[in-house]
Coordinates of C-alpha atoms in Angstrom, one line a residue:
A3 CA 15.2 -12.9 6.2
M4 CA 16.5 -12.0 9.5
I5 CA 15.3 -9.5 11.2
N6 CA 17.2 -7.8 13.9
V7 CA 15.8 -7.2 17.1
S8 CA 17.8 -5.1 19.9
S9 CA 18.6 -6.6 23.6
S10 CA 15.1 -3.9 24.1
G11 CA 12.9 -5.7 21.9
V12 CA 12.1 -3.3 19.8
M13 CA 13.4 -4.1 15.8
Q14 CA 16.1 -2.2 14.1
P15 CA 15.7 -0.4 10.5
Y16 CA 16.9 -2.6 7.7
T17 CA 16.5 -2.6 4.2
C18 CA 14.4 -4.4 0.9
T19 CA 15.0 -4.7 -2.1
L20 CA 11.3 -4.7 -3.3
T21 CA 10.6 -6.0 -7.3
Y22 CA 7.1 -5.0 -9.1
S23 CA 5.2 -6.8 -11.2
D24 CA 6.7 -4.3 -14.4
G25 CA 10.0 -5.9 -13.1
K26 CA 11.2 -2.5 -11.5
S27 CA 12.6 -2.6 -8.6
R28 CA 14.4 -1.0 -5.3
T29 CA 15.6 -0.7 -2.0
V30 CA 13.9 0.9 0.3
L31 CA 14.4 1.9 4.7
I32 CA 12.2 0.2 6.8
L33 CA 11.0 1.1 10.4
D34 CA 8.8 -1.4 12.6
E35 CA 7.2 2.1 13.2
E36 CA 3.0 2.5 12.3
V37 CA 1.7 5.9 11.9
P38 CA -1.6 5.8 13.4
F39 CA -4.0 6.7 10.5
P40 CA -6.3 10.3 11.7
E41 CA -9.5 10.6 12.9
G42 CA -12.3 11.1 10.8
K43 CA -9.8 11.7 7.5
L44 CA -10.6 10.0 4.3
I45 CA -6.9 9.9 1.8
V46 CA -8.0 9.7 -2.1
S47 CA -6.1 9.1 -5.0
R48 CA -6.6 8.8 -8.1
T49 CA -4.7 6.8 -11.2
N50 CA -5.0 5.6 -14.7
L51 CA -5.4 2.7 -15.8
Q52 CA -1.5 1.1 -14.8
G53 CA -1.7 2.6 -11.4
I54 CA 0.2 5.7 -12.3
I55 CA -1.1 8.3 -10.0
T56 CA -2.6 11.3 -11.3
H57 CA -4.5 12.5 -8.4
C58 CA -3.7 12.8 -4.5
N59 CA -5.3 14.5 -1.3
Q60 CA -4.1 16.2 1.3
S61 CA -4.4 13.6 4.1
F62 CA -3.0 11.3 0.8
I63 CA -0.1 13.3 1.0
E64 CA 0.1 14.2 4.3
M65 CA 0.6 9.6 6.0
S66 CA 2.1 8.6 3.5
G67 CA 5.3 11.3 4.1
F68 CA 6.0 12.4 -0.2
S69 CA 5.2 16.2 -1.8
E70 CA 2.7 16.0 -4.0
Q71 CA 5.5 16.4 -6.8
E72 CA 7.2 13.3 -5.7
L73 CA 3.7 11.0 -6.1
I74 CA 2.2 12.5 -9.3
G75 CA 3.0 10.0 -12.0
Q76 CA 5.1 8.0 -10.0
P77 CA 3.2 3.6 -9.9
H78 CA 1.4 3.9 -6.4
Y79 CA 3.5 0.9 -5.8
I80 CA 5.9 3.0 -4.6
L81 CA 3.6 2.8 -1.2
R82 CA 3.6 -1.5 -1.0
H83 CA 5.2 -2.3 2.2
P84 CA 7.2 -5.8 1.9
D85 CA 4.6 -7.2 3.9
M86 CA 2.2 -7.2 1.8
P87 CA 1.4 -9.9 -0.1
A88 CA 1.6 -10.1 -4.0
V89 CA -1.2 -12.6 -4.0
A90 CA -3.5 -9.2 -2.3
F91 CA -2.8 -7.1 -5.0
K92 CA -3.2 -9.7 -8.2
D93 CA -7.1 -9.4 -6.6
L94 CA -6.9 -6.1 -6.5
W95 CA -6.7 -5.6 -10.7
D96 CA -8.1 -9.1 -11.3
T97 CA -11.3 -7.1 -9.5
I98 CA -11.6 -3.8 -10.7
Q99 CA -9.9 -4.9 -14.7
T100 CA -13.4 -6.0 -14.7
G101 CA -15.6 -2.8 -13.6
K102 CA -15.6 -4.1 -10.4
K103 CA -15.0 -2.5 -6.8
W104 CA -12.3 -3.7 -4.7
H105 CA -12.3 -3.7 -1.5
G106 CA -9.4 -4.5 1.2
Y107 CA -7.0 -3.9 4.2
V108 CA -3.2 -2.8 2.3
K109 CA -0.2 -2.3 5.0
N110 CA 1.6 0.9 3.4
L111 CA 5.1 1.9 3.8
R112 CA 5.9 6.0 4.2
K113 CA 8.6 7.2 3.3
D114 CA 10.3 7.6 5.7
G115 CA 10.4 3.8 6.4
C116 CA 6.9 4.0 8.8
Y117 CA 4.2 2.2 8.2
Y118 CA 0.4 2.2 8.5
W119 CA -2.9 1.0 7.8
V120 CA -5.8 1.6 5.7
Y121 CA -8.7 -0.1 4.4
A122 CA -9.0 0.9 0.9
T123 CA -11.6 1.0 -1.2
V124 CA -10.4 1.1 -5.2
I125 CA -13.4 1.9 -8.1
P126 CA -13.3 1.7 -12.0
N127 CA -13.9 4.9 -12.8
V128 CA -16.2 4.6 -16.3
R129 CA -17.2 6.4 -18.7
D130 CA -19.1 5.1 -22.2
N131 CA -18.9 2.0 -20.8
Q132 CA -14.8 1.8 -21.0
I133 CA -12.9 1.9 -17.7
V134 CA -10.8 4.9 -17.6
S135 CA -9.3 5.3 -14.2
Y136 CA -9.0 4.5 -10.8
T137 CA -10.5 5.6 -7.9
S138 CA -9.3 4.7 -4.7
V139 CA -10.5 6.1 -1.1
R140 CA -8.9 5.2 2.3
R141 CA -10.5 4.9 5.9
K142 CA -9.0 4.2 9.4
P143 CA -9.0 0.0 9.2
S144 CA -10.8 -1.9 12.3
R145 CA -8.3 -2.4 14.7
K146 CA -9.1 -6.3 14.8
V147 CA -9.4 -7.0 11.0
V148 CA -6.3 -5.6 11.5
E149 CA -4.8 -7.8 13.6
N150 CA -6.0 -10.8 11.8
C151 CA -4.4 -9.7 8.3
I152 CA -0.4 -9.6 10.1
A153 CA -1.1 -13.2 10.4
L154 CA -2.5 -14.3 7.4
Y155 CA -0.6 -11.8 5.7
A156 CA 2.6 -12.7 7.0
D157 CA 1.3 -16.2 6.0
L158 CA 0.9 -15.7 2.3
K159 CA 4.3 -14.1 2.4
Q160 CA 6.3 -17.5 3.5
K161 CA 5.3 -18.9 0.2
E162 CA 6.6 -15.8 -1.8
K163 CA 10.4 -14.5 -3.0
D164 CA 9.7 -11.2 -4.3
T165 CA 11.6 -9.5 -2.0
V166 CA 15.1 -10.0 -0.3
C167 CA 15.6 -8.2 3.0
A168 CA 18.8 -7.3 4.4
M169 CA 20.1 -5.8 8.3

């Protein structure tokens, strides 16, 4: 996709149509503006086995820009930024569905079109030897690793065709 850059070098807002693994799609506004992760905060959410949000803490609500009512009952991919390669989420699901913990760096999309980076840990919640839900805890990411992820994820996205962006 072509990205429209103003004469001042600032990327202009644009829209993207995202298609998810369940076949659903939605059009989102993208602003090239990062919201820094708040110091000393943890973003926590819980989902069912299909990735539908069943619980979220106040930090999650504040960073995502959505209300609690807008988040509960929605797929966690409501936060997926188009810069995130699908292979990252495939690795997450492949890992947690076997009962293992997953760690990774994720660029999330806020309701207002801005973004924020997190270091995420996703933990399967097991009862009677069965995975019953997942808990995700996000913390402030290492800036150095984020910079590496930006290049890596851009390279991985070049190999994918699940996103249509327009100015």
